[in-house]
mmCIF file of C-alpha atoms and ligand atoms in Angstrom:
data_model
loop_
_atom_site.group_PDB
_atom_site.id
_atom_site.type_symbol
_atom_site.label_atom_id
_atom_site.label_comp_id
_atom_site.label_asym_id
_atom_site.label_seq_id
_atom_site.Cartn_x
_atom_site.Cartn_y
_atom_site.Cartn_z
ATOM 1 C CA MET P 933 -10.238 18.096 5.389
ATOM 2 C CA GLU P 934 -10.768 14.357 5.401
ATOM 3 C CA THR P 935 -7.726 12.203 4.647
ATOM 4 C CA LEU P 936 -7.764 10.635 1.187
ATOM 5 C CA ILE P 937 -7.069 6.887 1.508
ATOM 6 C CA GLN P 938 -6.017 4.829 -1.502
ATOM 7 C CA ILE P 939 -4.832 1.220 -1.560
ATOM 8 C CA GLU P 940 -2.866 0.017 -4.568
ATOM 9 C CA GLN P 941 -0.761 -2.921 -5.598
ATOM 10 C CA ILE P 942 2.875 -1.833 -5.307
ATOM 11 C CA PHE P 943 6.329 -2.971 -6.384
ATOM 12 C CA PRO P 944 7.998 -5.229 -3.749
ATOM 13 C CA SER P 945 10.848 -2.866 -2.892
ATOM 14 C CA LEU P 946 8.387 -0.140 -1.876
ATOM 15 C CA THR P 947 7.447 -2.196 1.175
ATOM 16 C CA TRP P 948 10.927 -2.288 2.655
ATOM 17 C CA ARG P 949 11.210 1.179 4.210
ATOM 18 C CA ILE P 950 7.888 0.918 6.023
ATOM 19 C CA ARG P 951 8.568 -2.622 7.173
ATOM 20 C CA HIS P 952 11.858 -1.403 8.559
ATOM 21 C CA GLU P 953 10.500 1.694 10.325
ATOM 22 C CA ALA P 954 7.406 -0.012 11.739
ATOM 23 C CA MET P 955 8.685 -3.470 12.566
ATOM 24 C CA TYR P 956 12.469 -3.734 12.841
ATOM 25 C CA PRO P 957 13.959 -0.231 13.198
ATOM 26 C CA ASP P 958 16.915 -1.563 15.177
ATOM 27 C CA MET P 959 17.846 -4.238 12.677
ATOM 28 C CA PRO P 960 19.830 -3.736 9.459
ATOM 29 C CA PHE P 961 17.703 -2.462 6.568
ATOM 30 C CA ASP P 962 18.309 -5.599 4.508
ATOM 31 C CA SER P 963 16.824 -7.820 7.207
ATOM 32 C CA VAL P 964 13.294 -6.792 6.174
ATOM 33 C CA LYS P 965 13.727 -8.142 2.648
ATOM 34 C CA LEU P 966 12.126 -11.533 2.137
ATOM 35 C CA LYS P 967 13.620 -14.206 -0.077
ATOM 36 C CA ASP P 968 10.199 -14.606 -1.706
ATOM 37 C CA ASP P 969 9.406 -10.915 -2.106
ATOM 38 C CA PHE P 970 9.448 -11.061 -5.883
ATOM 39 C CA GLU P 971 6.923 -13.926 -5.863
ATOM 40 C CA GLY P 972 4.479 -12.029 -3.662
ATOM 41 C CA THR P 973 1.706 -9.530 -4.238
ATOM 42 C CA HIS P 974 2.202 -6.322 -2.297
ATOM 43 C CA PHE P 975 -0.222 -3.588 -1.327
ATOM 44 C CA GLY P 976 0.360 -0.067 -0.144
ATOM 45 C CA LEU P 977 -1.998 2.287 1.642
ATOM 46 C CA TYR P 978 -1.551 5.911 0.659
ATOM 47 C CA ALA P 979 -2.878 8.548 3.066
ATOM 48 C CA ASP P 980 -3.066 11.867 1.232
ATOM 49 C CA HIS P 981 -0.699 10.405 -1.398
ATOM 50 C CA LYS P 982 1.913 9.376 1.166
ATOM 51 C CA LEU P 983 2.788 5.675 1.464
ATOM 52 C CA THR P 984 1.788 4.922 5.053
ATOM 53 C CA GLY P 985 1.115 1.187 5.359
ATOM 54 C CA VAL P 986 2.050 -2.004 3.536
ATOM 55 C CA VAL P 987 1.218 -5.696 3.491
ATOM 56 C CA SER P 988 2.437 -8.626 1.399
ATOM 57 C CA LEU P 989 0.548 -11.717 0.224
ATOM 58 C CA PHE P 990 1.969 -15.086 -0.803
ATOM 59 C CA SER P 991 -0.074 -17.987 -2.133
ATOM 60 C CA GLN P 992 0.337 -21.712 -2.471
ATOM 61 C CA GLY P 993 -2.688 -22.986 -4.322
ATOM 62 C CA ASP P 994 -5.722 -21.653 -2.489
ATOM 63 C CA VAL P 995 -3.847 -21.068 0.764
ATOM 64 C CA TYR P 996 -2.729 -17.485 1.267
ATOM 65 C CA GLN P 997 -0.258 -16.138 3.792
ATOM 66 C CA PHE P 998 0.066 -12.452 4.527
ATOM 67 C CA ARG P 999 3.307 -11.131 5.901
ATOM 68 C CA LYS P 1000 4.752 -7.887 7.199
ATOM 69 C CA LEU P 1001 1.628 -5.865 7.796
ATOM 70 C CA ALA P 1002 3.127 -2.556 8.856
ATOM 71 C CA VAL P 1003 1.888 0.979 9.421
ATOM 72 C CA LEU P 1004 4.269 3.901 10.026
ATOM 73 C CA PRO P 1005 4.713 4.415 13.789
ATOM 74 C CA ASN P 1006 3.257 7.924 13.856
ATOM 75 C CA GLU P 1007 0.210 6.825 11.883
ATOM 76 C CA GLN P 1008 -0.778 3.739 13.867
ATOM 77 C CA LYS P 1009 -4.170 3.351 15.579
ATOM 78 C CA ALA P 1010 -5.849 5.477 12.935
ATOM 79 C CA GLY P 1011 -7.591 2.591 11.178
ATOM 80 C CA TYR P 1012 -5.063 2.095 8.368
ATOM 81 C CA GLY P 1013 -4.068 -1.434 9.406
ATOM 82 C CA THR P 1014 -7.765 -2.325 9.437
ATOM 83 C CA LYS P 1015 -8.236 -0.935 5.933
ATOM 84 C CA LEU P 1016 -5.303 -2.978 4.625
ATOM 85 C CA MET P 1017 -6.659 -6.134 6.267
ATOM 86 C CA GLU P 1018 -10.125 -5.595 4.795
ATOM 87 C CA TYR P 1019 -8.558 -5.023 1.401
ATOM 88 C CA ILE P 1020 -6.521 -8.244 1.381
ATOM 89 C CA LEU P 1021 -9.450 -10.276 2.732
ATOM 90 C CA ASP P 1022 -11.530 -9.045 -0.222
ATOM 91 C CA PHE P 1023 -8.638 -9.734 -2.578
ATOM 92 C CA CYS P 1024 -8.324 -13.316 -1.258
ATOM 93 C CA LYS P 1025 -12.043 -13.878 -1.744
ATOM 94 C CA ILE P 1026 -11.813 -12.689 -5.332
ATOM 95 C CA GLN P 1027 -8.970 -15.192 -5.808
ATOM 96 C CA LYS P 1028 -11.202 -17.896 -4.262
ATOM 97 C CA ALA P 1029 -8.726 -18.550 -1.453
ATOM 98 C CA ALA P 1030 -9.788 -21.199 1.060
ATOM 99 C CA VAL P 1031 -7.645 -20.083 3.977
ATOM 100 C CA ILE P 1032 -5.599 -17.054 4.944
ATOM 101 C CA TRP P 1033 -2.982 -17.262 7.680
ATOM 102 C CA CYS P 1034 -0.124 -15.353 9.247
ATOM 103 C CA ASN P 1035 2.630 -15.554 11.809
ATOM 104 C CA ALA P 1036 1.226 -12.983 14.221
ATOM 105 C CA ARG P 1037 3.251 -11.156 16.793
ATOM 106 C CA VAL P 1038 1.619 -12.153 20.058
ATOM 107 C CA ASN P 1039 1.228 -8.478 20.991
ATOM 108 C CA ALA P 1040 -0.815 -7.927 17.815
ATOM 109 C CA LYS P 1041 -3.086 -10.947 18.380
ATOM 110 C CA GLU P 1042 -6.054 -8.849 19.479
ATOM 111 C CA PHE P 1043 -5.860 -6.955 16.225
ATOM 112 C CA TYR P 1044 -6.358 -10.194 14.231
ATOM 113 C CA PHE P 1045 -9.192 -11.380 16.468
ATOM 114 C CA LYS P 1046 -11.137 -8.384 15.133
ATOM 115 C CA PHE P 1047 -11.073 -10.081 11.718
ATOM 116 C CA ASP P 1048 -12.095 -13.491 13.107
ATOM 117 C CA PHE P 1049 -8.682 -15.073 12.850
ATOM 118 C CA ILE P 1050 -8.263 -18.088 15.111
ATOM 119 C CA GLU P 1051 -5.164 -18.732 17.138
ATOM 120 C CA THR P 1052 -3.511 -22.115 16.421
ATOM 121 C CA GLU P 1053 -1.187 -24.062 18.698
ATOM 122 C CA ASP P 1054 1.873 -23.225 16.610
ATOM 123 C CA THR P 1055 4.037 -20.699 18.411
ATOM 124 C CA PHE P 1056 7.671 -19.676 18.123
ATOM 125 C CA PHE P 1057 10.161 -17.011 19.108
ATOM 126 C CA LYS P 1058 12.144 -15.071 16.502
ATOM 127 C CA ASP P 1059 14.100 -11.797 16.365
ATOM 128 C CA GLY P 1060 13.029 -10.845 19.882
ATOM 129 C CA TYR P 1061 9.295 -11.450 19.400
ATOM 130 C CA ASP P 1062 6.865 -14.232 20.322
ATOM 131 C CA PHE P 1063 4.752 -15.364 17.393
ATOM 132 C CA VAL P 1064 1.609 -17.425 17.023
ATOM 133 C CA VAL P 1065 0.207 -18.817 13.796
ATOM 134 C CA MET P 1066 -3.289 -17.440 13.214
ATOM 135 C CA GLU P 1067 -5.677 -18.441 10.463
ATOM 136 C CA LYS P 1068 -9.079 -17.753 9.026
ATOM 137 C CA GLU P 1069 -11.182 -19.924 6.749
ATOM 138 C CA LEU P 1070 -12.797 -17.982 3.968
ATOM 139 C CA LYS P 1071 -16.413 -18.886 3.380
ATOM 140 C CA TYR P 1072 -18.430 -18.014 0.320
HETATM 141 C C1 COA L 2572 -0.396 -3.934 14.004
HETATM 142 C C2 COA L 2572 -0.612 -2.756 13.036
HETATM 143 C C3 COA L 2572 -0.367 -3.225 11.613
HETATM 144 C C4 COA L 2572 -2.066 -2.317 13.184
HETATM 145 O O1 COA L 2572 -2.301 -1.222 12.324
HETATM 146 P P1 COA L 2572 -3.016 0.094 12.875
HETATM 147 O O2 COA L 2572 -3.231 0.986 11.719
HETATM 148 O O3 COA L 2572 -2.224 0.610 14.020
HETATM 149 O O4 COA L 2572 -4.384 -0.541 13.413
HETATM 150 P P2 COA L 2572 -5.866 0.065 13.350
HETATM 151 O O5 COA L 2572 -5.815 1.485 13.761
HETATM 152 O O6 COA L 2572 -6.500 -0.261 12.052
HETATM 153 O O7 COA L 2572 -6.602 -0.865 14.404
HETATM 154 C C5 COA L 2572 -6.228 -0.831 15.716
HETATM 155 C C6 COA L 2572 -7.225 -1.686 16.471
HETATM 156 O O8 COA L 2572 -6.630 -2.927 16.809
HETATM 157 C C7 COA L 2572 -6.441 -2.968 18.226
HETATM 158 N N1 COA L 2572 -5.111 -3.492 18.510
HETATM 159 C C8 COA L 2572 -4.855 -4.556 19.260
HETATM 160 N N2 COA L 2572 -3.573 -4.817 19.317
HETATM 161 C C9 COA L 2572 -2.946 -3.890 18.577
HETATM 162 C C10 COA L 2572 -1.587 -3.622 18.259
HETATM 163 N N3 COA L 2572 -0.582 -4.367 18.738
HETATM 164 N N4 COA L 2572 -1.310 -2.591 17.461
HETATM 165 C C11 COA L 2572 -2.297 -1.834 16.984
HETATM 166 N N5 COA L 2572 -3.600 -2.036 17.270
HETATM 167 C C12 COA L 2572 -3.926 -3.048 18.050
HETATM 168 C C13 COA L 2572 -6.622 -1.551 18.707
HETATM 169 O O9 COA L 2572 -7.083 -1.529 20.023
HETATM 170 C C14 COA L 2572 -7.651 -1.023 17.734
HETATM 171 O O10 COA L 2572 -8.937 -1.506 18.073
HETATM 172 P P3 COA L 2572 -10.254 -0.618 17.835
HETATM 173 O O11 COA L 2572 -10.323 -0.357 16.355
HETATM 174 O O12 COA L 2572 -11.340 -1.496 18.336
HETATM 175 O O13 COA L 2572 -10.015 0.624 18.614
HETATM 176 C C15 COA L 2572 0.313 -1.552 13.353
HETATM 177 O O14 COA L 2572 0.063 -1.090 14.638
HETATM 178 C C16 COA L 2572 1.794 -1.825 13.185
HETATM 179 O O15 COA L 2572 2.359 -1.643 12.108
HETATM 180 N N6 COA L 2572 2.446 -2.262 14.275
HETATM 181 C C17 COA L 2572 3.864 -2.528 14.248
HETATM 182 C C18 COA L 2572 4.190 -3.711 13.376
HETATM 183 C C19 COA L 2572 3.407 -4.942 13.728
HETATM 184 O O16 COA L 2572 3.295 -5.321 14.886
HETATM 185 N N7 COA L 2572 2.859 -5.588 12.685
HETATM 186 C C20 COA L 2572 2.084 -6.785 12.835
HETATM 187 C C21 COA L 2572 2.984 -7.936 12.889
HETATM 188 S S1 COA L 2572 2.045 -9.421 13.154
#
């Protein structure tokens, strides 16, 4: 039977387990908590009622940053990350956002190119990963 996919806004703490498993399994659990988590808007993708992917959005005026896009390791490459990205891009348009940006892991850059994000010249190294700032202007 086809997998039932549902995306919903979720409470901040529900993101932490998936962030930890997908992004920083070797770091302490608390390291995935963000200082700003309770100011953000968080979304969860449920596959057959099981929380499988998460992403978090933070806004300053009409500039939106998404952080910690994460899909459970055994469920990656099945289109769930794409569905979450499409969902937050729609959400940002509804909010009349001008720009959406992220600190992308360099090894995930190709994934963001699929959504027409542009690589900027801002790069940095943190927690064992190379990052590049990527952004997309939202046009209406
Ligand atoms: C990156 C991530 C969120 C993508 O989610 P996903 O559900 O695996 O991705 P999807 O199945 O929707 O899309 C995968 C597509 O992106 C491409 N891709 C490029 N780089 C990729 C990468 N590092 N990981 C996954 N897919 C990648 C795939 O080739 C595929 O392309 P296709 O649809 O043309 O075949 C997920 O793999 C993940 O949680 N990774 C670990 C944490 C992470 O790196 N998060 C991003 C931090 S910036």
